[in-house]
Amino acid sequence: MPLAAYTVLINPYGAVIYLNAEETDTASDVLSKFWKEWGDRVEERFPKLKRAEVKLLRLLEPLDSTFEDQVSAQMRKYDTTKKQTLRPHDVIGPYDPDHLTFEIAAHPWVLSLGHKKNTVAEDLHDGMVQRIREAPSPSQIARSIHTYKAEHEKGALFYNGRPLEQSAAPVSVYNLAFAKIQEKLNNLNEMNIRAEVTSFYLAGISQLFRDACELYDDEKAREQVVMNQIRKLLEISFEFRHDITTAGRSAKVTQADGVHYVLVKEQGLLEREFKAIDSCFELKNELGLGGLPDVQLAVTYEKAISQDEYTAIRAASCCPAVLINVCGPYIRFYGAVLAEVCIVQPFTDYIFLGGDPGDVEDRLVYAAKVFAIFREGLAELRDWYEKLHFHGDAIKVSERIFPSPTYAADAQSELLKTLRFVDRFDYGGSPPTASGRAGVDLRRSLFLASLNNHEVLVKFCSRYGEKAHRELAKRNPPLAPKLHACVRLVGGTTMVVMDIVPGKVTAASKQYAKQPLPSAMIRDVETALKALHEKGLVHGDVRRPNIMAITRDDGVTGAMLVDFDWAGENGKVFYPIMLNLDIAWAQGVQTGQAIRPEHDWSMFRNLGDPRQI
């Protein structure tokens, strides 16, 4: 029979867990079952906690609810004189499985000895949820660019690349379905749509064009016709005009134009069902009417996943969802996740569902390809949710806030099968937050991870000079960190796994500010550039922030080069088109032009200038 017990040993917010117990069981029996099922998680949080220090307490006044958020608030105020500590051989006695009758606890001072603090990523995640809950309604925020900007300046609500500094890791690295969607979109030209869908499906796309280009009196009229056709093409049944409410209350938080839920079953004794959003849409009768549609859609999604009733899904996943914007005859698809922060990224531009007779055929083919991709992607996402493992409303899985890369080859998966993400990587390049914690630049997709029980740095980027990195890493002494892997993921993103340089001190850090670099560091950089150029390779970004100080075996402080994003073959790799022109680049460096050895040497000569950034 299920026994409900409250505990803070699994996460700091408190959780209700369920154990299979009998009235004739002793406290020792119940605790043994607890350790068998939850021991790993408890020991992860409290490495120094001894099992004998954990007790089973009976609540003399059981709580008539087992909903975690409500129970946590009640337990914080619970009269401690009404808690009975059971001895190991005490029989637990009768209990009602629908009431909370027990607590599994340890003395607070014991927990304080070995308490594992939240990671930077967890703090960011919790702060994001709180920020969303406190924000005004989606329609208020999206009313105009002025209201959105004013709210945004209080703290980012979501990361969508506006402004550019408000960017984060690609959503394709967080979920299998998103990775496959992005991969297919990257290879649209290889898709033979006439062979992949039926003529009936193509006729449906044609009908959508006719419907979308009509003029409608209001949103409801457009919704009834256009969204019905989109629903058929995506093979998904939306709940229209769906109210988002707070669990246990009738008050409406907001209203979504349309959402689709997947039923997810809890693993365990109770097998409760929870509803997860896999898609959400916002509709405007015409583009430009009714405020900022992309903002309203993003905040509607955020409001839905930040509510109490979504706690279980939020605790077990990054809440991936496909967002769909329909504005007049235009449609746009996005991917959204709640990782450390909420990331909302467009998969497509606005697609015009119409056109003059001269080009409408090409538009129809393009739209058919995109719709077929999202039809398959949504089916994949639904399947992913249905297989999601979680254990209650407040049992948080640490992996929920970290990337879940989809490897393009089995060999890569085997090589990195022990890779586990631990936290955001603090490279020392951002100012600390008001709380004193390290600041995080989310544009730099850097993560601390473990590979074969060894701490490593994981980086996600669009391109990387693997050959140049390996050339320097194999030198004796090494002139770059050991490179464990550089793999292309499904979706097109490159994932780089390397050793962490001890100390994480760059040549741009305080201890080297306003002074020339040590001669040994300069010699190592010079040696590194000669080695690259002899192999026909270039680095492209030889600046102080990309030079790491390293103490050699003889005690001398040498240097390693890092940041090989632009590195590659001489004349075959190019400076980014969005090059930061505020940096004092070498003479001859131009946006989008080839990287040359002379540029590396010019930047090398500038290293003696302590003002260089």
Coordinates of C-alpha atoms in Angstrom, one line a residue:
M1 CA 0.0 0.0 0.0
P2 CA 1.5 3.4 -0.9
L3 CA 2.9 5.3 2.0
A4 CA 3.3 9.1 1.5
A5 CA 6.3 10.7 3.3
Y6 CA 7.6 14.3 3.2
T7 CA 11.4 14.9 3.1
V8 CA 13.9 17.6 2.3
L9 CA 16.7 15.2 1.8
I10 CA 16.0 14.9 -1.9
N11 CA 15.8 18.6 -2.8
P12 CA 15.8 21.7 -0.7
Y13 CA 12.2 22.6 -1.5
G14 CA 10.8 19.5 0.0
A15 CA 9.2 16.6 -1.7
V16 CA 6.5 14.0 -1.2
I17 CA 7.7 10.5 -2.0
Y18 CA 5.8 7.2 -2.1
L19 CA 7.0 3.9 -0.7
N20 CA 5.4 0.5 -0.9
A21 CA 4.8 -0.3 2.8
E22 CA 2.5 -2.3 5.1
E23 CA 1.1 -1.3 8.5
T24 CA 3.1 -4.1 10.1
D25 CA 6.4 -2.7 8.8
T26 CA 8.9 -1.2 11.3
A27 CA 10.5 2.2 10.9
S28 CA 13.7 0.4 9.9
D29 CA 11.8 -1.4 7.1
V30 CA 10.5 1.9 5.7
L31 CA 13.9 3.6 5.9
S32 CA 15.5 0.6 4.1
K33 CA 13.1 1.0 1.3
F34 CA 13.7 4.8 1.2
W35 CA 17.5 4.2 1.0
K36 CA 17.1 1.6 -1.7
E37 CA 15.1 3.9 -3.9
W38 CA 16.4 7.4 -3.1
G39 CA 19.8 6.7 -1.5
D40 CA 21.9 7.9 -4.5
R41 CA 20.1 11.2 -4.7
V42 CA 20.4 11.8 -0.9
E43 CA 24.1 11.0 -0.9
E44 CA 24.6 13.3 -3.9
R45 CA 23.1 16.2 -1.9
F46 CA 24.6 15.3 1.5
P47 CA 27.9 13.3 1.0
K48 CA 28.7 13.3 4.7
L49 CA 25.3 12.2 5.9
K50 CA 25.2 8.8 7.7
R51 CA 22.2 6.6 7.3
A52 CA 21.8 6.1 11.0
E53 CA 21.2 9.9 11.3
V54 CA 18.1 9.7 9.2
K55 CA 14.8 9.1 11.1
L56 CA 11.2 8.3 10.4
L57 CA 8.7 10.7 12.1
R58 CA 5.0 10.2 12.4
L59 CA 2.8 13.2 12.1
L60 CA 0.2 13.1 14.9
E61 CA -2.0 15.4 12.8
P62 CA -1.7 14.0 9.2
L63 CA -2.1 16.5 6.3
D64 CA -5.0 15.9 4.0
S65 CA -3.0 16.8 0.9
T66 CA -0.1 15.2 -0.8
F67 CA 0.4 18.0 -3.4
E68 CA 4.0 19.0 -3.0
D69 CA 3.9 22.8 -3.2
Q70 CA 1.0 22.9 -0.6
V71 CA 2.6 20.3 1.7
S72 CA 6.0 22.2 1.7
A73 CA 4.3 25.4 2.9
Q74 CA 2.3 23.5 5.6
M75 CA 5.4 21.5 6.8
R76 CA 7.4 24.6 7.3
K77 CA 4.8 25.8 9.8
Y78 CA 4.0 22.4 11.3
D79 CA 4.1 22.2 15.1
T80 CA 7.2 20.1 15.9
T81 CA 5.6 18.9 19.2
K82 CA 3.2 17.0 17.0
K83 CA 5.9 14.9 15.3
Q84 CA 6.7 11.5 16.9
T85 CA 10.2 10.1 16.2
L86 CA 9.9 6.4 15.6
R87 CA 12.6 4.0 16.9
P88 CA 14.0 1.5 14.4
H89 CA 11.9 -1.4 15.8
D90 CA 8.7 0.6 16.2
V91 CA 5.8 -0.6 14.0
I92 CA 4.5 2.2 11.8
G93 CA 0.8 1.2 12.4
P94 CA -2.3 2.3 10.4
Y95 CA -2.1 5.1 7.9
D96 CA -4.3 6.6 5.1
P97 CA -2.4 6.5 1.7
D98 CA -4.3 9.7 0.7
H99 CA -3.0 11.7 3.6
L100 CA 0.6 12.7 4.5
T101 CA 1.3 10.8 7.8
F102 CA 5.1 10.5 7.8
E103 CA 8.3 12.6 7.4
I104 CA 11.8 11.3 6.7
A105 CA 14.3 13.7 8.2
A106 CA 17.7 14.3 9.8
H107 CA 18.7 17.0 12.3
P108 CA 19.3 20.3 10.6
W109 CA 22.8 20.7 12.0
V110 CA 23.8 17.3 10.6
L111 CA 22.6 18.3 7.2
S112 CA 24.5 21.6 7.3
L113 CA 27.8 19.7 7.6
G114 CA 27.5 18.1 4.2
H115 CA 24.9 20.2 2.4
K116 CA 25.6 20.5 -1.3
K117 CA 24.8 24.0 -2.5
N118 CA 22.8 24.8 -5.6
T119 CA 24.8 25.0 -8.8
V120 CA 25.0 28.3 -10.8
A121 CA 22.7 26.7 -13.4
E122 CA 20.1 25.7 -10.7
D123 CA 20.1 29.2 -9.3
L124 CA 19.6 30.7 -12.8
H125 CA 16.7 28.2 -13.4
D126 CA 14.9 29.0 -10.1
G127 CA 15.4 32.7 -10.7
M128 CA 13.9 32.4 -14.1
V129 CA 10.8 30.6 -12.9
Q130 CA 10.3 33.3 -10.2
R131 CA 10.9 36.1 -12.8
I132 CA 8.2 34.6 -15.1
R133 CA 5.7 34.2 -12.3
E134 CA 6.1 37.8 -11.2
A135 CA 5.9 39.2 -14.8
P136 CA 2.7 40.9 -16.1
S137 CA 0.3 39.0 -18.5
P138 CA 1.5 38.2 -22.0
S139 CA -0.9 40.6 -23.6
Q140 CA 0.3 43.5 -21.3
I141 CA 4.0 42.8 -22.1
A142 CA 3.3 42.5 -25.8
R143 CA 1.1 45.5 -26.1
S144 CA 3.9 47.6 -27.7
I145 CA 7.7 47.7 -28.1
H146 CA 7.8 50.2 -25.2
T147 CA 6.0 47.9 -22.7
Y148 CA 8.2 45.0 -23.8
K149 CA 11.4 47.0 -23.5
A150 CA 10.4 48.3 -20.1
E151 CA 9.7 44.8 -18.8
H152 CA 12.8 43.4 -20.4
E153 CA 15.0 45.9 -18.7
K154 CA 13.9 44.5 -15.3
G155 CA 15.6 41.3 -16.3
A156 CA 15.4 39.0 -19.3
L157 CA 12.1 37.1 -19.6
F158 CA 13.5 34.8 -22.3
Y159 CA 16.5 34.5 -24.5
N160 CA 15.7 35.0 -28.2
G161 CA 18.6 36.9 -29.5
R162 CA 17.0 40.3 -29.0
P163 CA 19.2 42.2 -28.4
L164 CA 22.0 40.0 -29.7
E165 CA 23.5 39.9 -26.2
Q166 CA 20.4 38.0 -25.1
S167 CA 21.4 34.8 -26.8
A168 CA 21.9 31.3 -25.4
A169 CA 22.8 27.7 -26.6
P170 CA 20.8 26.3 -29.5
V171 CA 17.6 24.6 -28.5
S172 CA 18.7 21.7 -30.7
V173 CA 21.2 20.6 -28.1
Y174 CA 18.5 20.2 -25.4
N175 CA 16.1 17.7 -27.1
L176 CA 16.2 14.9 -29.6
A177 CA 13.1 16.1 -31.5
F178 CA 14.5 19.6 -31.9
A179 CA 17.8 18.2 -33.1
K180 CA 16.1 16.2 -35.8
I181 CA 13.9 19.2 -36.8
Q182 CA 16.9 21.5 -37.2
E183 CA 18.8 18.8 -39.1
K184 CA 16.0 18.4 -41.7
L185 CA 15.6 22.2 -42.0
N186 CA 19.3 22.4 -42.7
N187 CA 18.9 20.0 -45.6
L188 CA 15.7 21.1 -47.2
N189 CA 17.2 20.9 -50.7
E190 CA 17.7 17.2 -50.3
M191 CA 14.1 16.6 -49.5
N192 CA 11.9 15.2 -52.3
I193 CA 8.5 16.3 -50.9
R194 CA 6.5 14.6 -53.6
A195 CA 8.0 11.2 -52.6
E196 CA 7.6 11.8 -48.9
V197 CA 4.0 12.9 -48.6
T198 CA 0.7 12.0 -50.4
S199 CA -1.0 14.1 -53.0
F200 CA -3.8 14.5 -50.5
Y201 CA -1.2 16.2 -48.2
L202 CA 0.0 18.5 -50.9
A203 CA -3.7 19.4 -51.7
G204 CA -4.0 20.3 -48.0
I205 CA -1.1 22.7 -48.3
S206 CA -2.7 24.3 -51.3
Q207 CA -6.0 24.7 -49.4
L208 CA -4.0 26.4 -46.5
F209 CA -2.7 29.0 -49.0
R210 CA -6.2 29.8 -50.2
D211 CA -7.5 30.0 -46.6
A212 CA -4.6 32.0 -45.3
C213 CA -4.8 34.7 -48.0
E214 CA -8.5 35.4 -47.4
L215 CA -9.5 38.6 -45.5
Y216 CA -11.3 37.9 -42.2
D217 CA -13.3 40.3 -40.0
D218 CA -11.6 39.1 -36.8
E219 CA -9.2 36.6 -35.2
K220 CA -12.0 34.2 -34.4
A221 CA -13.1 33.9 -38.0
R222 CA -9.5 33.3 -39.2
E223 CA -8.9 30.8 -36.4
Q224 CA -11.9 28.7 -37.3
V225 CA -10.7 28.3 -40.9
V226 CA -6.9 28.6 -40.9
M227 CA -6.1 26.8 -37.6
N228 CA -8.4 24.0 -38.5
Q229 CA -6.3 23.4 -41.7
I230 CA -3.0 23.8 -39.8
R231 CA -4.3 21.2 -37.3
K232 CA -4.9 18.7 -40.0
L233 CA -1.5 19.3 -41.6
L234 CA 0.4 18.9 -38.4
E235 CA -1.9 16.1 -37.2
I236 CA -2.4 17.7 -33.8
S237 CA -5.6 18.6 -31.9
F238 CA -5.2 22.0 -30.3
E239 CA -7.3 23.2 -27.3
F240 CA -8.5 26.6 -28.5
R241 CA -8.8 29.6 -26.2
H242 CA -7.4 27.6 -23.3
D243 CA -7.2 29.2 -19.9
I244 CA -3.9 28.9 -18.0
T245 CA -4.7 28.8 -14.2
T246 CA -2.8 28.3 -11.0
A247 CA -3.3 24.8 -9.5
G248 CA -6.0 24.7 -6.8
R249 CA -7.3 28.2 -7.8
S250 CA -9.9 29.4 -10.3
A251 CA -8.0 32.6 -11.1
K252 CA -6.9 32.8 -14.7
V253 CA -3.2 33.6 -15.3
T254 CA -3.5 34.0 -19.0
Q255 CA -5.2 32.5 -22.0
A256 CA -3.4 30.7 -24.8
D257 CA -4.9 30.9 -28.3
G258 CA -4.2 27.2 -28.6
V259 CA -2.2 24.5 -26.8
H260 CA -1.7 20.8 -27.2
Y261 CA -1.1 18.6 -24.1
V262 CA 0.6 15.2 -23.8
L263 CA -0.4 12.9 -20.9
V264 CA 2.6 11.8 -19.0
K265 CA 2.4 9.0 -16.4
E266 CA 4.4 9.1 -13.2
Q267 CA 6.7 6.2 -12.7
G268 CA 6.0 4.5 -9.4
L269 CA 3.2 3.3 -7.2
L270 CA 0.6 5.9 -7.9
E271 CA 1.0 6.3 -11.7
R272 CA -0.5 9.7 -11.6
E273 CA -1.0 11.5 -14.9
F274 CA 0.4 15.0 -15.7
K275 CA -0.2 17.2 -18.7
A276 CA 2.8 18.5 -20.6
I277 CA 2.6 21.1 -23.4
D278 CA 4.3 20.0 -26.6
S279 CA 3.0 22.9 -28.7
C280 CA 1.4 26.3 -28.3
F281 CA 0.2 28.8 -30.9
E282 CA -0.6 32.5 -31.0
L283 CA -2.8 33.9 -33.7
K284 CA -3.2 37.5 -35.0
N285 CA -5.7 38.4 -37.7
E286 CA -3.0 40.3 -39.6
L287 CA 0.7 40.8 -39.1
G288 CA 1.2 44.1 -37.2
L289 CA -2.2 44.0 -35.4
G290 CA -2.6 43.3 -31.7
G291 CA 0.9 43.9 -30.4
L292 CA 4.1 41.8 -30.6
P293 CA 3.0 38.3 -31.5
D294 CA 6.4 36.6 -30.9
V295 CA 6.7 38.1 -27.4
Q296 CA 3.1 37.3 -26.5
L297 CA 3.6 33.7 -27.6
A298 CA 6.8 33.2 -25.7
V299 CA 5.4 34.7 -22.5
T300 CA 2.2 32.6 -22.8
Y301 CA 4.4 29.5 -23.0
E302 CA 6.4 30.7 -20.0
K303 CA 3.4 31.4 -17.9
A304 CA 2.0 28.0 -18.6
I305 CA 5.1 26.0 -17.6
S306 CA 5.9 28.2 -14.5
Q307 CA 2.6 27.3 -12.7
D308 CA 2.4 25.0 -9.7
E309 CA 0.5 22.3 -11.7
Y310 CA 3.5 22.1 -14.0
T311 CA 6.0 21.4 -11.2
A312 CA 6.4 17.7 -12.0
I313 CA 7.1 18.3 -15.7
R314 CA 9.4 21.1 -14.8
A315 CA 11.3 19.0 -12.3
A316 CA 11.9 16.2 -14.8
S317 CA 12.5 18.0 -18.1
C318 CA 13.4 21.3 -19.9
C319 CA 9.8 21.5 -20.9
P320 CA 10.5 21.5 -24.7
A321 CA 7.7 22.8 -26.9
V322 CA 7.1 23.9 -30.5
L323 CA 5.7 27.4 -30.6
I324 CA 3.7 28.5 -33.7
N325 CA 3.0 32.1 -34.7
V326 CA 0.2 32.7 -37.2
C327 CA -0.2 36.3 -38.3
G328 CA -2.5 36.8 -41.3
P329 CA -1.1 34.8 -44.2
Y330 CA 2.3 34.3 -42.4
I331 CA 3.4 31.5 -40.1
R332 CA 6.6 31.0 -38.1
F333 CA 7.8 28.0 -36.0
Y334 CA 10.0 28.3 -32.8
G335 CA 11.6 25.9 -30.4
A336 CA 11.4 26.7 -26.7
V337 CA 13.0 25.1 -23.6
L338 CA 13.3 26.0 -19.9
A339 CA 16.9 25.1 -19.1
E340 CA 19.0 27.5 -16.9
V341 CA 16.9 30.2 -18.5
C342 CA 14.0 30.2 -21.0
I343 CA 15.3 29.9 -24.5
V344 CA 13.0 30.7 -27.5
Q345 CA 14.6 30.4 -30.9
P346 CA 13.0 30.6 -34.3
F347 CA 13.3 27.5 -36.5
T348 CA 12.0 29.4 -39.5
D349 CA 11.5 32.9 -40.8
Y350 CA 8.0 34.1 -41.3
I351 CA 6.7 31.9 -44.2
F352 CA 4.3 33.7 -46.6
L353 CA 1.4 31.3 -47.3
G354 CA 0.6 32.8 -50.6
G355 CA 2.2 34.4 -53.6
D356 CA 1.8 35.6 -57.2
P357 CA 1.0 32.9 -59.8
G358 CA 4.6 33.1 -61.0
D359 CA 6.2 31.8 -57.8
V360 CA 3.4 30.2 -55.8
E361 CA 4.5 26.7 -56.9
D362 CA 7.9 27.1 -55.2
R363 CA 6.3 28.5 -52.1
L364 CA 3.9 25.6 -52.0
V365 CA 6.8 23.1 -52.2
Y366 CA 8.8 24.9 -49.5
A367 CA 5.8 25.2 -47.2
A368 CA 4.9 21.5 -47.7
K369 CA 8.5 20.5 -46.7
V370 CA 8.4 22.6 -43.6
F371 CA 5.0 21.4 -42.5
A372 CA 6.0 17.7 -43.1
I373 CA 9.1 18.3 -40.9
F374 CA 7.1 19.7 -38.1
R375 CA 4.5 17.1 -38.4
E376 CA 7.2 14.4 -37.8
G377 CA 8.9 16.6 -35.2
L378 CA 5.8 17.0 -33.1
A379 CA 5.1 13.2 -33.3
E380 CA 8.7 12.7 -32.1
L381 CA 8.2 15.2 -29.2
R382 CA 5.0 13.6 -28.1
D383 CA 6.7 10.2 -28.0
W384 CA 9.6 11.7 -26.0
Y385 CA 7.2 13.1 -23.4
E386 CA 5.3 9.8 -23.2
K387 CA 8.5 8.1 -22.3
L388 CA 9.6 10.8 -19.8
H389 CA 10.7 9.4 -16.4
F390 CA 10.0 11.4 -13.3
H391 CA 9.1 10.7 -9.6
G392 CA 6.6 13.3 -8.4
D393 CA 6.0 17.0 -8.3
A394 CA 9.2 18.1 -6.6
I395 CA 11.9 15.4 -7.3
K396 CA 14.2 17.5 -9.4
V397 CA 16.4 15.8 -12.0
S398 CA 19.6 17.7 -12.4
E399 CA 19.8 16.8 -16.1
R400 CA 16.7 18.8 -16.8
I401 CA 18.6 22.1 -17.1
F402 CA 21.5 20.8 -19.1
P403 CA 22.0 20.0 -22.8
S404 CA 21.2 16.5 -24.0
P405 CA 23.2 16.3 -27.2
T406 CA 22.1 14.0 -30.1
Y407 CA 25.1 12.4 -31.6
A408 CA 25.4 12.0 -35.4
A409 CA 27.3 8.8 -35.1
D410 CA 27.3 5.8 -32.8
A411 CA 31.1 6.1 -32.4
Q412 CA 30.6 9.5 -30.9
S413 CA 28.0 8.2 -28.5
E414 CA 30.3 5.5 -27.4
L415 CA 33.2 7.9 -26.9
L416 CA 31.2 10.2 -24.8
K417 CA 28.8 7.7 -23.0
T418 CA 30.1 8.8 -19.6
L419 CA 29.8 12.5 -20.3
R420 CA 27.7 14.2 -17.5
F421 CA 27.0 17.9 -17.3
V422 CA 27.6 19.4 -13.9
D423 CA 27.1 23.2 -14.1
R424 CA 27.8 26.3 -16.2
F425 CA 31.5 26.8 -16.7
D426 CA 32.9 29.9 -14.9
Y427 CA 35.7 31.1 -17.1
G428 CA 36.2 34.3 -15.0
G429 CA 35.2 36.6 -17.8
S430 CA 31.9 38.0 -16.3
P431 CA 31.4 40.3 -13.4
P432 CA 29.9 38.7 -10.2
T433 CA 26.2 39.0 -9.6
A434 CA 24.7 41.0 -6.7
S435 CA 24.7 37.8 -4.6
G436 CA 28.4 37.3 -5.1
R437 CA 28.1 34.3 -7.4
A438 CA 30.0 34.2 -10.6
G439 CA 28.3 36.0 -13.5
V440 CA 27.3 34.0 -16.5
D441 CA 27.6 35.1 -20.2
L442 CA 25.0 32.8 -21.8
R443 CA 26.2 33.7 -25.3
R444 CA 29.3 31.6 -24.5
S445 CA 27.8 28.1 -24.4
L446 CA 30.4 26.7 -21.9
F447 CA 29.6 23.9 -19.5
L448 CA 31.4 22.1 -16.7
A449 CA 31.1 18.4 -17.2
S450 CA 32.5 15.1 -16.1
L451 CA 34.0 12.5 -18.5
N452 CA 35.2 9.3 -17.1
N453 CA 35.2 10.9 -13.6
H454 CA 37.4 13.7 -14.9
E455 CA 36.3 17.3 -15.0
V456 CA 36.1 18.7 -18.5
L457 CA 34.9 21.8 -20.4
V458 CA 32.2 21.4 -23.0
K459 CA 31.6 24.1 -25.6
F460 CA 28.9 24.4 -28.2
C461 CA 29.7 26.4 -31.3
S462 CA 28.9 26.7 -35.0
R463 CA 32.4 26.0 -36.2
Y464 CA 35.7 24.9 -34.6
G465 CA 39.3 24.4 -35.8
E466 CA 39.8 20.9 -34.5
K467 CA 43.0 20.3 -36.5
A468 CA 44.7 23.4 -35.2
H469 CA 43.7 22.6 -31.6
R470 CA 45.0 19.0 -31.8
E471 CA 48.2 20.2 -33.4
L472 CA 49.1 22.3 -30.4
A473 CA 47.7 19.9 -27.8
K474 CA 50.1 17.2 -28.9
R475 CA 53.2 19.3 -28.5
N476 CA 55.6 18.8 -25.6
P477 CA 55.0 20.7 -23.5
P478 CA 51.3 21.1 -24.7
L479 CA 50.4 24.5 -26.1
A480 CA 46.6 23.9 -25.9
P481 CA 44.4 21.9 -23.5
K482 CA 43.9 18.2 -24.2
L483 CA 41.1 17.8 -26.7
H484 CA 38.9 14.8 -25.9
A485 CA 36.3 15.2 -28.7
C486 CA 35.1 17.6 -31.4
V487 CA 31.9 16.2 -32.9
R488 CA 29.1 17.5 -35.1
L489 CA 25.8 17.0 -33.5
V490 CA 22.5 16.3 -35.2
G491 CA 21.1 19.8 -35.9
G492 CA 24.5 21.1 -37.0
T493 CA 26.0 22.4 -33.8
T494 CA 29.6 21.4 -33.0
M495 CA 30.3 20.1 -29.5
V496 CA 33.9 20.4 -28.2
V497 CA 35.1 18.5 -25.1
M498 CA 38.5 19.5 -23.6
D499 CA 40.5 19.6 -20.4
I500 CA 40.2 22.6 -18.1
V501 CA 43.4 24.6 -17.8
P502 CA 44.3 24.6 -14.1
G503 CA 43.7 28.0 -12.5
K504 CA 41.6 29.3 -15.4
V505 CA 43.8 32.5 -15.5
T506 CA 44.0 34.3 -18.8
A507 CA 46.5 36.8 -20.0
A508 CA 43.7 39.4 -19.7
S509 CA 43.2 38.8 -16.0
K510 CA 44.0 41.3 -13.2
Q511 CA 47.4 39.9 -12.3
Y512 CA 48.6 40.6 -15.9
A513 CA 46.8 43.9 -16.3
K514 CA 48.8 47.1 -17.1
Q515 CA 52.0 45.1 -17.6
P516 CA 53.8 43.2 -20.3
L517 CA 53.3 39.4 -20.3
P518 CA 56.1 37.2 -18.9
S519 CA 58.7 36.3 -21.5
A520 CA 58.0 32.5 -21.1
M521 CA 54.3 33.1 -22.0
I522 CA 55.3 35.1 -25.0
R523 CA 57.7 32.4 -26.1
D524 CA 55.0 29.7 -25.9
V525 CA 52.6 31.8 -28.0
E526 CA 55.3 32.4 -30.6
T527 CA 56.1 28.7 -30.7
A528 CA 52.4 27.9 -31.0
L529 CA 51.9 30.2 -34.0
K530 CA 55.1 28.9 -35.7
A531 CA 53.8 25.3 -35.3
L532 CA 50.4 26.2 -36.8
H533 CA 51.8 28.2 -39.7
E534 CA 54.2 25.4 -40.6
K535 CA 51.2 23.1 -41.0
G536 CA 49.4 25.7 -43.1
L537 CA 47.0 26.6 -40.3
V538 CA 46.0 29.9 -38.7
H539 CA 44.4 30.8 -35.4
G540 CA 42.6 34.1 -36.2
D541 CA 42.0 35.4 -32.6
V542 CA 45.4 35.8 -30.9
R543 CA 44.4 38.1 -28.0
R544 CA 45.1 38.1 -24.3
P545 CA 41.7 36.6 -23.3
N546 CA 42.5 33.6 -25.5
I547 CA 45.9 32.9 -23.9
M548 CA 45.8 30.8 -20.7
A549 CA 48.6 31.0 -18.1
I550 CA 49.9 27.5 -17.2
T551 CA 52.5 26.5 -14.6
R552 CA 55.0 24.1 -16.3
D553 CA 56.7 21.2 -14.5
D554 CA 59.8 23.3 -14.0
G555 CA 57.7 26.0 -12.2
V556 CA 57.9 28.5 -15.0
T557 CA 54.6 30.1 -16.1
G558 CA 54.0 29.3 -19.8
A559 CA 51.0 29.7 -22.0
M560 CA 48.3 27.7 -23.9
L561 CA 46.2 29.0 -26.7
V562 CA 42.4 28.5 -26.5
D563 CA 39.4 29.5 -28.5
F564 CA 39.9 27.8 -31.9
D565 CA 36.5 28.7 -33.2
W566 CA 37.9 30.6 -36.2
A567 CA 41.1 28.5 -36.7
G568 CA 41.7 26.4 -39.8
E569 CA 43.5 26.2 -43.1
N570 CA 45.3 29.4 -44.3
G571 CA 43.0 31.2 -46.7
K572 CA 40.1 28.7 -46.3
V573 CA 38.7 30.1 -43.0
F574 CA 37.2 33.5 -42.7
Y575 CA 36.5 36.2 -40.1
P576 CA 32.9 36.3 -39.0
I577 CA 30.6 38.7 -40.9
M578 CA 29.4 39.9 -37.5
L579 CA 33.0 40.8 -36.4
N580 CA 33.3 42.9 -33.2
L581 CA 34.8 46.1 -34.7
D582 CA 35.3 47.6 -31.2
I583 CA 38.4 45.3 -30.9
A584 CA 41.8 46.6 -32.2
W585 CA 42.3 44.0 -34.9
A586 CA 45.4 43.6 -36.9
Q587 CA 45.9 45.7 -40.0
G588 CA 44.3 43.9 -42.9
V589 CA 41.6 42.2 -40.9
Q590 CA 38.3 42.6 -42.6
T591 CA 34.7 41.4 -41.9
G592 CA 34.1 38.1 -43.7
Q593 CA 37.5 37.9 -45.3
A594 CA 40.2 35.2 -45.2
I595 CA 42.3 34.7 -42.1
R596 CA 46.0 35.0 -42.9
P597 CA 49.3 34.1 -40.9
E598 CA 50.3 37.8 -41.0
H599 CA 47.2 38.7 -39.1
D600 CA 48.2 36.2 -36.3
W601 CA 51.7 37.8 -36.2
S602 CA 50.3 41.3 -36.1
M603 CA 48.1 40.4 -33.2
F604 CA 51.0 38.6 -31.5
R605 CA 53.0 41.8 -31.6
N606 CA 50.1 43.6 -29.9
L607 CA 50.3 41.2 -26.9
G608 CA 53.0 43.4 -25.4
D609 CA 50.4 46.2 -25.1
P610 CA 48.7 45.7 -21.7
R611 CA 45.7 47.7 -23.0
Q612 CA 44.8 45.0 -25.5
I613 CA 41.6 43.3 -24.8

